[in-house]
């Protein structure tokens, strides 16, 4: 890219070269004209400057010859001839300084001074000759005297003639020199002028090339920007539509708009869409951009809510309406869900508070029932009332279990997950139920292939509660089996299978480390979860147990606790019973992440 400073200096250089070439051209012309004129002048000078001196000299010689002839034989005719010669000589003298040639000559030698001295003398001589008498014996002597008087004029004329010849020779030499190198200077000037013009042309073409390069570069940049903008418009997850405000014809739509409305412009969905825009945006306003919120029925019952803006753009050299819309239906649904979740949270808090508050009256009822039993005991015939009191007491226990579970369920998860030994927690939980398992004749085995120091993160007591719940559920499943098939309960070991109906009662707990995650398996052989229950197993209040025994909150609470530990819990029927699999992140997973 050429800088503006460089551009300015290039421009100045170009202007200087143009001025120089024009000046040189003019100078060339002037030199040429002046040389031509000089040469013409020299030629003219050569032709004429010696001529008048020569003529005067010739006439002087002729006059002297007449003098000499007449001195030998004086005659009237000879005198007349001499007179004529002298007159001609006299007429030649002013020409030496007062003609064009004479004036050129006087630049070289003084012709006026010497010539005018002799003009008066010559007039006198002419008068003297006119008075001569050829018959007079003295005439010859007088003629010689007059001739002698004229001799200095001959010398002067000789000098002038010699000077003029010398001058002529000099002029001739200069003229020859000029003729030999007629165009050297103008040619040189012309060459320099041409070189200047060539330099201007080179500079101009270089500048044009740079400009052309800049234009091509700018065009390429513009094309790339346009390409990028098109790609953005195509890729943007918002609907971009251009509508001609005069005809309501859709000029452009991007893939998101095609997904929302239709990929084909012939589809009647498009006029419906344009109409919905018109209803929401009102009359097209080409002067400004405005917000646009609208609903659009894709099909009966499927209404999407859209939000965006509408404005005027120059599209395909016409002022058209650009509409950019985002489908906000999901956001609205999410808002509704958030509101629902907030309501549920409030409800949960209320439930926890109610459960807490109920504990007190339940304790009072329990105590009152116990007192009533004690008072009733000595009285005869009180058995039916005692049985009723027993039922009240059992229901109070059930209500207490429910409130306890609700309180646990509604507790806030701990913000900080603390590490604890998985194996230790499982063993503690197993310890809680060991007595009950022995009484029910159920073998409980814990098998672990995971290291003893394997740590998981969460609230240990809550996790223990989860394992206890799974083990109690297994025990209850055996009890249910017994109730379904009473003869099996008296079978050796009391073992039963929902499918086989035979075998040892055994609950196996296995702890493993798989792909840097802890896996806890709780497997029984008590016949498995009733199929109708499998889908709703983790939902609150889903239970198959009698009302005085089950709350249906145990597994729901288990899932909530495992989620808080960033883990998962799933259930399936396998191996003649139910299998629960808990998957948890461990300290090993963190170590692996750190190493990566
Ligand atoms: P509750 O034990 O109070 O019923 P849970 O949420 O703990 O509540 O259990 C829900 C139901 O899941 C039980 O009523 C039972 O039908 C079924 N269930 C749970 N564990 C097992 C299991 N090991 N074998 C068979 N069914 C089970």
XYZ file of C-alpha atoms and ligand atoms in Angstrom:
623
model
C 0.000 0.000 0.000
C 1.520 3.393 -1.049
C 1.553 6.052 1.677
C -0.060 9.467 1.139
C 3.349 11.108 1.750
C 4.927 9.023 -1.003
C 1.970 9.822 -3.262
C 2.492 13.574 -2.696
C 6.241 13.411 -3.419
C 5.592 11.294 -6.529
C 3.055 13.893 -7.717
C 5.515 16.739 -7.114
C 8.245 14.860 -8.977
C 5.895 14.307 -11.907
C 4.868 17.979 -11.993
C 8.561 19.015 -11.880
C 9.377 16.708 -14.774
C 6.475 18.052 -16.867
C 7.524 21.680 -16.188
C 11.170 20.824 -16.970
C 10.272 19.092 -20.227
C 8.035 22.000 -21.356
C 10.764 24.543 -20.441
C 13.374 22.475 -22.263
C 11.151 22.230 -25.286
C 10.670 26.019 -25.378
C 14.414 26.539 -24.860
C 15.096 24.156 -27.742
C 12.777 26.120 -29.991
C 14.395 29.436 -28.980
C 17.900 28.099 -29.533
C 16.896 26.756 -32.900
C 15.316 30.049 -34.009
C 18.246 32.101 -32.751
C 20.794 29.837 -34.469
C 18.850 29.963 -37.709
C 18.655 33.745 -37.560
C 22.321 33.993 -36.688
C 23.244 31.808 -39.603
C 21.058 33.871 -41.966
C 22.662 37.052 -40.671
C 26.153 35.653 -41.139
C 25.351 34.532 -44.655
C 24.009 37.977 -45.517
C 27.006 39.647 -43.959
C 29.431 37.493 -45.918
C 27.621 38.314 -49.087
C 27.643 42.123 -48.642
C 30.102 43.496 -46.105
C 33.225 43.691 -48.403
C 31.333 44.751 -51.489
C 31.120 48.546 -50.985
C 34.809 48.734 -49.975
C 35.738 46.786 -53.032
C 33.618 49.027 -55.309
C 35.181 52.183 -53.845
C 38.657 50.739 -54.197
C 37.926 49.765 -57.802
C 36.675 53.245 -58.654
C 39.721 54.744 -56.943
C 42.039 52.565 -59.091
C 40.127 53.474 -62.259
C 40.349 57.210 -61.393
C 44.098 56.902 -60.784
C 44.432 55.113 -64.158
C 42.561 57.977 -65.876
C 44.853 60.453 -64.120
C 47.914 58.552 -65.408
C 46.589 58.294 -68.985
C 45.581 61.992 -69.109
C 48.956 63.098 -67.715
C 50.590 61.508 -70.768
C 48.216 62.869 -73.417
C 45.907 65.577 -71.967
C 42.685 65.938 -73.946
C 39.245 67.408 -73.354
C 37.667 63.955 -73.763
C 40.136 62.490 -71.298
C 39.303 65.218 -68.804
C 35.615 64.465 -69.193
C 36.267 60.725 -68.589
C 38.378 61.557 -65.551
C 35.574 63.777 -64.270
C 33.146 60.929 -64.689
C 35.442 58.517 -62.789
C 35.939 61.000 -59.994
C 32.189 61.628 -59.765
C 31.559 57.842 -59.551
C 34.252 57.515 -56.864
C 32.682 60.444 -54.990
C 29.293 58.756 -55.110
C 30.786 55.503 -53.749
C 32.348 57.087 -50.657
C 29.097 57.746 -48.600
C 28.143 54.135 -49.249
C 31.093 53.079 -47.073
C 29.234 54.229 -43.941
C 25.717 55.193 -44.940
C 24.427 52.021 -46.704
C 23.297 48.668 -45.147
C 26.601 47.134 -46.088
C 28.508 50.211 -44.946
C 26.841 50.099 -41.521
C 27.789 46.398 -41.127
C 31.330 47.359 -42.136
C 31.556 50.206 -39.645
C 31.047 47.562 -36.841
C 34.485 46.229 -37.826
C 36.422 49.303 -38.958
C 35.829 53.029 -38.738
C 34.727 53.933 -42.301
C 32.961 57.194 -41.608
C 35.928 59.234 -40.246
C 38.564 58.432 -42.888
C 36.021 58.564 -45.738
C 34.524 61.957 -44.865
C 38.015 63.519 -44.757
C 38.405 62.603 -48.378
C 34.913 63.591 -49.501
C 35.707 67.363 -49.296
C 39.128 66.807 -50.757
C 37.610 64.877 -53.671
C 35.062 67.645 -54.262
C 37.962 70.096 -54.485
C 39.886 67.824 -56.860
C 36.794 67.444 -59.068
C 36.482 71.259 -59.209
C 40.199 71.590 -60.041
C 39.963 68.982 -62.817
C 36.926 70.780 -64.260
C 38.984 73.934 -64.600
C 41.911 72.240 -66.404
C 42.675 73.273 -69.996
C 44.089 70.479 -72.142
C 45.943 73.015 -74.249
C 47.811 74.348 -71.250
C 51.370 73.030 -70.985
C 51.104 72.704 -67.204
C 48.116 70.416 -67.296
C 50.112 67.194 -67.147
C 52.016 68.438 -64.075
C 48.790 69.567 -62.405
C 47.166 66.230 -63.134
C 50.106 64.382 -61.489
C 49.848 66.693 -58.493
C 46.116 66.086 -58.137
C 46.670 62.335 -58.538
C 49.245 62.464 -55.757
C 46.814 64.334 -53.577
C 44.351 61.479 -54.009
C 46.776 58.743 -53.047
C 46.099 58.806 -49.226
C 42.451 58.076 -50.143
C 43.645 54.906 -51.895
C 45.565 53.845 -48.816
C 42.561 54.454 -46.590
C 40.332 52.496 -48.970
C 42.941 49.735 -49.054
C 42.914 49.521 -45.250
C 39.109 49.378 -45.157
C 39.096 46.707 -47.840
C 41.716 44.603 -46.002
C 39.817 44.867 -42.712
C 36.597 43.898 -44.402
C 38.256 40.906 -46.076
C 39.684 39.767 -42.722
C 36.266 40.221 -41.120
C 34.656 38.313 -43.946
C 37.028 35.444 -43.427
C 36.170 35.308 -39.692
C 32.439 35.439 -40.420
C 32.866 32.742 -43.029
C 34.686 30.521 -40.525
C 31.898 30.988 -37.898
C 29.247 30.324 -40.474
C 31.002 27.099 -41.502
C 31.260 26.062 -37.830
C 27.560 26.761 -37.317
C 26.691 24.857 -40.485
C 28.786 21.879 -39.319
C 26.992 21.486 -35.956
C 23.598 22.897 -36.753
C 21.440 20.880 -34.278
C 23.788 19.695 -31.509
C 22.392 21.866 -28.719
C 18.734 21.680 -29.740
C 19.127 17.939 -30.217
C 20.636 17.578 -26.754
C 17.839 19.703 -25.288
C 15.278 17.694 -27.194
C 16.814 14.485 -25.893
C 16.699 15.731 -22.282
C 13.120 16.919 -22.784
C 12.157 13.525 -24.229
C 13.896 11.747 -21.317
C 11.880 13.878 -18.893
C 8.657 12.967 -20.654
C 9.619 9.290 -20.660
C 10.326 9.505 -16.923
C 6.883 11.099 -16.415
C 5.279 8.289 -18.378
C 7.160 5.605 -16.381
C 6.183 7.259 -13.105
C 2.583 7.549 -14.227
C 2.402 3.911 -15.307
C 4.004 2.795 -12.018
C 1.474 4.838 -10.096
C -1.347 3.431 -12.210
C -0.061 -0.097 -11.555
C 0.052 0.547 -7.795
C -3.436 2.047 -7.920
C -4.685 -0.904 -9.928
C -3.141 -3.282 -7.367
C -4.826 -1.378 -4.550
C -8.165 -1.512 -6.342
C -7.823 -5.261 -6.997
C -6.811 -5.842 -3.352
C -9.734 -3.745 -2.077
C -12.122 -5.637 -4.351
C -10.774 -8.987 -3.075
C -11.169 -7.842 0.554
C -14.705 -6.663 -0.170
C -15.552 -9.983 -1.823
C -14.131 -11.897 1.168
C -16.129 -9.754 3.620
C -19.277 -10.299 1.558
C -18.602 -14.051 1.434
C -18.112 -14.140 5.217
C -21.304 -12.161 5.798
C -23.228 -14.547 3.557
C -21.760 -17.513 5.464
C -22.772 -15.887 8.758
C -26.296 -15.255 7.474
C -26.518 -18.871 6.281
C -25.122 -20.308 9.509
C -26.779 -18.055 12.075
C -29.383 -19.930 14.147
C -31.817 -17.038 13.667
C -34.355 -16.635 10.857
C -33.231 -13.998 8.355
C -35.872 -12.993 5.792
C -35.952 -10.137 3.250
C -39.362 -8.939 2.095
C -40.153 -6.486 -0.692
C -42.442 -3.952 1.025
C -44.256 -3.049 -2.236
C -45.154 -6.568 -3.375
C -44.859 -8.548 -0.106
C -42.690 -10.935 -2.106
C -39.966 -12.781 -0.143
C -36.609 -11.969 -1.804
C -34.386 -14.009 0.497
C -34.517 -16.422 3.416
C -31.757 -18.363 5.191
C -31.767 -22.076 6.181
C -33.105 -21.301 9.688
C -36.086 -19.499 8.105
C -36.530 -22.436 5.714
C -36.661 -24.777 8.726
C -39.212 -22.576 10.450
C -41.488 -21.723 7.512
C -40.735 -23.764 4.397
C -37.816 -24.436 2.033
C -40.039 -23.617 -0.951
C -41.283 -20.101 -1.755
C -44.349 -21.600 -3.443
C -45.496 -22.977 -0.109
C -48.605 -21.079 1.169
C -46.807 -20.984 4.539
C -44.765 -17.997 3.269
C -47.725 -15.642 2.638
C -48.959 -16.665 6.102
C -45.598 -15.787 7.590
C -45.456 -12.402 5.748
C -48.965 -11.682 6.963
C -47.966 -12.484 10.555
C -45.013 -10.078 10.177
C -47.316 -7.349 8.806
C -49.746 -7.814 11.692
C -46.944 -7.648 14.279
C -44.773 -4.928 12.674
C -47.495 -2.708 11.167
C -46.820 -0.687 8.019
C -43.201 -0.893 6.804
C -41.145 2.009 8.095
C -38.040 2.474 5.966
C -36.485 5.106 8.220
C -35.574 3.077 11.319
C -35.124 -0.316 12.954
C -37.678 -1.579 15.434
C -38.216 -4.527 17.765
C -40.538 -7.286 16.574
C -42.342 -9.837 18.740
C -44.753 -12.177 17.034
C -46.371 -15.564 17.078
C -46.451 -17.779 14.011
C -48.652 -20.841 13.590
C -46.585 -23.460 11.749
C -49.543 -25.760 11.796
C -52.768 -25.825 13.806
C -51.712 -26.132 17.431
C -47.982 -25.633 16.754
C -47.458 -21.955 17.523
C -43.932 -20.651 17.894
C -43.146 -17.365 19.563
C -40.539 -15.268 17.740
C -38.600 -12.217 18.829
C -36.190 -10.003 16.888
C -36.079 -6.830 14.859
C -37.209 -5.382 11.559
C -35.585 -2.635 9.495
C -34.906 -1.328 6.049
C -31.861 -2.384 3.980
C -30.642 -1.891 0.426
C -31.050 -5.397 -0.992
C -30.464 -6.126 -4.686
C -30.350 -2.345 -5.312
C -33.823 -1.807 -3.840
C -34.973 -0.633 -0.421
C -36.383 -3.765 1.227
C -37.369 -4.991 4.679
C -34.947 -7.181 6.613
C -36.453 -9.319 9.372
C -34.285 -11.146 11.910
C -36.131 -13.439 14.307
C -35.182 -15.948 16.987
C -37.475 -18.762 18.110
C -38.083 -17.973 21.775
C -40.548 -20.822 22.373
C -37.943 -22.931 24.158
C -36.844 -19.975 26.258
C -40.477 -19.407 27.239
C -40.911 -23.075 28.065
C -37.700 -22.963 30.079
C -39.016 -19.877 31.904
C -42.209 -21.753 32.689
C -40.160 -24.719 33.889
C -38.066 -22.464 36.078
C -41.265 -21.020 37.553
C -42.550 -24.555 38.095
C -39.253 -25.588 39.716
C -39.397 -22.537 41.969
C -42.926 -23.508 42.982
C -41.812 -27.087 43.668
C -38.870 -25.826 45.721
C -41.249 -23.714 47.829
C -43.544 -26.703 48.140
C -40.570 -28.868 49.229
C -39.583 -26.329 51.862
C -43.171 -26.225 53.094
C -43.340 -30.047 53.162
C -40.118 -30.239 55.190
C -41.425 -27.611 57.597
C -44.779 -29.424 57.906
C -42.976 -32.768 58.464
C -40.943 -31.121 61.216
C -44.033 -29.560 62.807
C -45.935 -32.864 62.637
C -43.282 -34.662 64.702
C -44.413 -32.901 67.866
C -48.163 -33.819 67.693
C -47.205 -37.359 66.564
C -44.998 -37.739 69.649
C -47.892 -36.486 71.830
C -50.346 -38.930 70.199
C -47.842 -41.798 70.640
C -47.404 -40.911 74.288
C -51.188 -40.566 74.814
C -51.771 -43.950 73.189
C -49.130 -45.570 75.459
C -50.774 -43.946 78.536
C -54.233 -45.068 77.440
C -52.905 -48.656 76.997
C -51.402 -48.556 80.444
C -54.672 -47.281 81.979
C -56.681 -49.783 79.979
C -54.530 -52.834 80.826
C -56.062 -53.635 84.279
C -59.631 -53.116 83.016
C -61.509 -56.264 81.958
C -62.939 -56.438 78.410
C -60.610 -53.755 77.197
C -59.043 -55.948 74.472
C -60.936 -54.463 71.490
C -59.967 -50.933 72.603
C -56.393 -52.121 73.141
C -56.316 -53.482 69.588
C -57.583 -50.136 68.277
C -54.915 -48.328 70.323
C -52.329 -50.722 68.809
C -53.451 -49.742 65.313
C -53.287 -46.038 66.237
C -49.744 -46.562 67.516
C -48.721 -48.387 64.293
C -50.179 -45.597 62.139
C -48.363 -43.002 64.219
C -45.114 -44.944 63.597
C -45.867 -44.942 59.894
C -46.616 -41.218 59.915
C -43.319 -40.679 61.763
C -41.393 -42.679 59.157
C -42.966 -40.602 56.393
C -42.138 -37.294 58.060
C -38.568 -38.481 58.685
C -38.141 -39.459 55.038
C -39.694 -36.159 53.866
C -37.315 -34.199 56.086
C -34.334 -36.099 54.709
C -35.638 -35.638 51.182
C -36.082 -31.937 51.607
C -32.696 -31.316 53.146
C -30.330 -29.005 51.280
C -27.403 -30.821 49.668
C -24.060 -30.017 51.270
C -22.168 -27.484 49.210
C -18.819 -29.084 49.862
C -18.416 -32.794 49.026
C -16.154 -34.452 51.608
C -14.075 -37.531 50.767
C -14.796 -40.773 52.588
C -13.795 -44.412 52.200
C -16.363 -46.215 50.097
C -15.547 -49.602 51.507
C -15.808 -48.348 55.086
C -19.211 -46.736 54.424
C -20.567 -49.942 52.825
C -19.311 -52.045 55.725
C -20.955 -49.690 58.269
C -24.263 -49.855 56.364
C -24.007 -53.660 56.254
C -23.407 -53.628 60.004
C -26.716 -51.767 60.599
C -28.750 -54.475 58.875
C -26.634 -57.524 59.880
C -28.924 -58.496 62.753
C -32.094 -58.187 60.688
C -30.484 -60.247 57.868
C -29.474 -62.987 60.306
C -33.028 -63.087 61.681
C -34.421 -63.350 58.153
C -31.869 -66.020 57.270
C -30.301 -63.944 54.504
C -26.604 -64.282 53.731
C -24.905 -60.943 53.188
C -21.554 -61.013 51.399
C -19.318 -58.046 50.636
C -16.763 -58.580 47.925
C -14.343 -55.875 46.913
C -11.689 -55.707 44.264
C -11.187 -51.972 44.853
C -8.352 -50.630 46.995
C -9.197 -49.990 50.659
C -8.253 -46.321 50.336
C -10.664 -45.741 47.423
C -12.374 -42.453 48.269
C -15.666 -41.037 47.015
C -17.084 -37.548 47.719
C -20.294 -36.607 49.468
C -22.090 -36.924 52.810
C -21.095 -40.305 54.264
C -24.149 -40.788 56.522
C -26.503 -40.101 53.606
C -24.610 -42.607 51.442
C -24.799 -45.198 54.237
C -28.560 -44.510 54.353
C -28.753 -45.315 50.611
C -27.001 -48.695 51.067
C -29.128 -49.514 54.158
C -32.262 -48.709 52.100
C -31.158 -51.026 49.273
C -30.399 -53.848 51.740
C -33.725 -53.381 53.623
C -35.560 -53.400 50.275
C -33.859 -56.729 49.473
C -34.895 -58.117 52.839
C -38.487 -56.888 52.241
C -38.451 -58.571 48.840
C -37.685 -61.935 50.513
C -40.538 -61.257 52.953
C -42.895 -60.521 50.080
C -41.762 -63.779 48.515
C -42.584 -65.594 51.750
C -46.037 -64.019 51.847
C -46.658 -65.017 48.224
C -45.442 -68.617 48.775
C -45.725 -69.394 52.510
C -44.367 -72.968 52.105
C -41.074 -71.572 50.811
C -40.518 -69.701 54.077
C -40.310 -73.005 55.885
C -38.053 -74.517 53.312
C -34.485 -75.066 54.371
C -32.840 -71.690 54.666
C -36.130 -70.052 53.630
C -34.570 -69.267 50.267
C -36.907 -68.339 47.414
C -36.773 -67.157 43.853
C -39.570 -65.283 42.041
C -38.826 -67.388 39.021
C -37.325 -70.607 40.398
C -38.770 -70.553 43.876
C -35.672 -72.317 45.292
C -32.073 -71.542 46.404
C -30.151 -69.852 49.215
C -31.145 -66.270 50.158
C -28.142 -64.199 49.431
C -27.506 -60.514 48.974
C -24.168 -59.713 47.385
C -22.547 -56.313 47.622
C -19.579 -55.785 45.292
C -17.276 -52.745 45.166
C -15.225 -52.289 42.015
C -13.053 -49.711 40.314
C -13.997 -49.427 36.639
C -12.518 -46.759 34.338
C -11.417 -44.707 37.356
C -14.986 -44.693 38.732
C -16.322 -46.528 41.733
C -19.082 -49.048 41.099
C -21.212 -50.493 43.916
C -23.442 -53.469 43.001
C -26.236 -54.675 45.266
C -27.638 -57.936 43.942
C -30.256 -60.135 45.568
C -32.065 -63.266 44.416
C -35.474 -62.368 45.806
C -37.310 -62.570 42.481
C -36.698 -59.013 41.230
C -38.747 -55.809 41.046
C -42.350 -56.260 39.870
C -42.319 -55.300 36.150
C -44.991 -52.609 36.568
C -42.759 -51.017 39.205
C -39.508 -50.960 37.209
C -40.295 -47.775 35.278
C -41.404 -45.744 38.314
C -38.904 -47.231 40.730
C -37.188 -43.943 41.599
C -40.333 -41.797 41.681
C -41.444 -40.498 45.097
C -44.254 -42.467 46.799
C -43.983 -45.363 44.347
C -44.294 -48.486 46.471
C -45.743 -51.981 46.380
C -45.511 -52.412 50.114
C -48.456 -52.247 52.504
C -49.181 -48.725 53.738
C -47.947 -49.378 57.255
C -44.594 -50.546 55.888
C -43.631 -48.670 52.722
C -43.444 -44.951 51.995
C -42.121 -45.156 48.439
C -39.543 -42.486 49.273
C -36.463 -44.688 49.855
C -35.230 -45.046 46.257
C -36.234 -41.503 45.372
C -34.095 -40.269 48.272
C -31.285 -42.649 47.164
C -31.271 -41.166 43.667
C -31.188 -37.628 45.057
C -28.216 -38.474 47.336
C -26.275 -40.209 44.523
C -26.966 -37.257 42.184
C -25.598 -34.882 44.802
C -22.420 -37.015 44.718
C -22.327 -36.519 40.886
C -23.071 -40.208 40.401
C -25.832 -42.395 38.951
C -27.994 -45.235 40.227
C -29.840 -47.684 37.980
C -31.818 -50.869 38.580
C -32.518 -54.026 36.600
C -33.799 -57.503 37.155
C -31.041 -60.048 36.755
C -29.677 -63.231 38.356
C -33.059 -64.178 39.833
C -33.455 -60.910 41.660
C -32.966 -57.147 41.579
C -29.621 -55.563 40.819
C -28.855 -51.959 41.770
C -25.733 -50.384 40.295
C -24.286 -47.166 41.729
C -21.594 -45.366 39.726
C -19.548 -42.634 41.447
C -16.566 -40.413 40.657
C -13.533 -41.192 42.815
C -10.247 -39.735 43.906
C -8.737 -41.936 41.164
C -10.797 -40.065 38.547
C -9.469 -36.754 39.872
C -5.920 -38.118 39.801
C -6.435 -39.227 36.182
C -7.849 -35.777 35.256
C -4.893 -34.031 36.884
C -2.456 -36.293 35.024
C -4.182 -35.436 31.709
P -40.500 -48.459 49.883
O -39.391 -49.383 50.244
O -40.924 -47.610 50.997
O -41.607 -49.070 49.122
P -38.610 -47.622 47.931
O -38.534 -46.429 47.137
O -37.426 -47.965 48.725
O -39.874 -47.444 48.847
O -39.006 -48.873 47.047
C -40.013 -48.727 46.090
C -40.464 -50.088 45.589
O -39.484 -50.707 44.803
C -40.751 -51.079 46.604
O -42.053 -50.910 47.142
C -40.605 -52.373 45.864
O -41.783 -52.701 45.158
C -39.579 -52.118 44.858
N -38.261 -52.645 45.250
C -37.235 -51.950 45.767
N -36.177 -52.780 45.986
C -36.536 -53.993 45.569
C -35.892 -55.286 45.522
N -34.650 -55.475 45.969
N -36.615 -56.333 45.036
C -37.868 -56.160 44.615
N -38.525 -54.972 44.586
C -37.892 -53.934 45.093
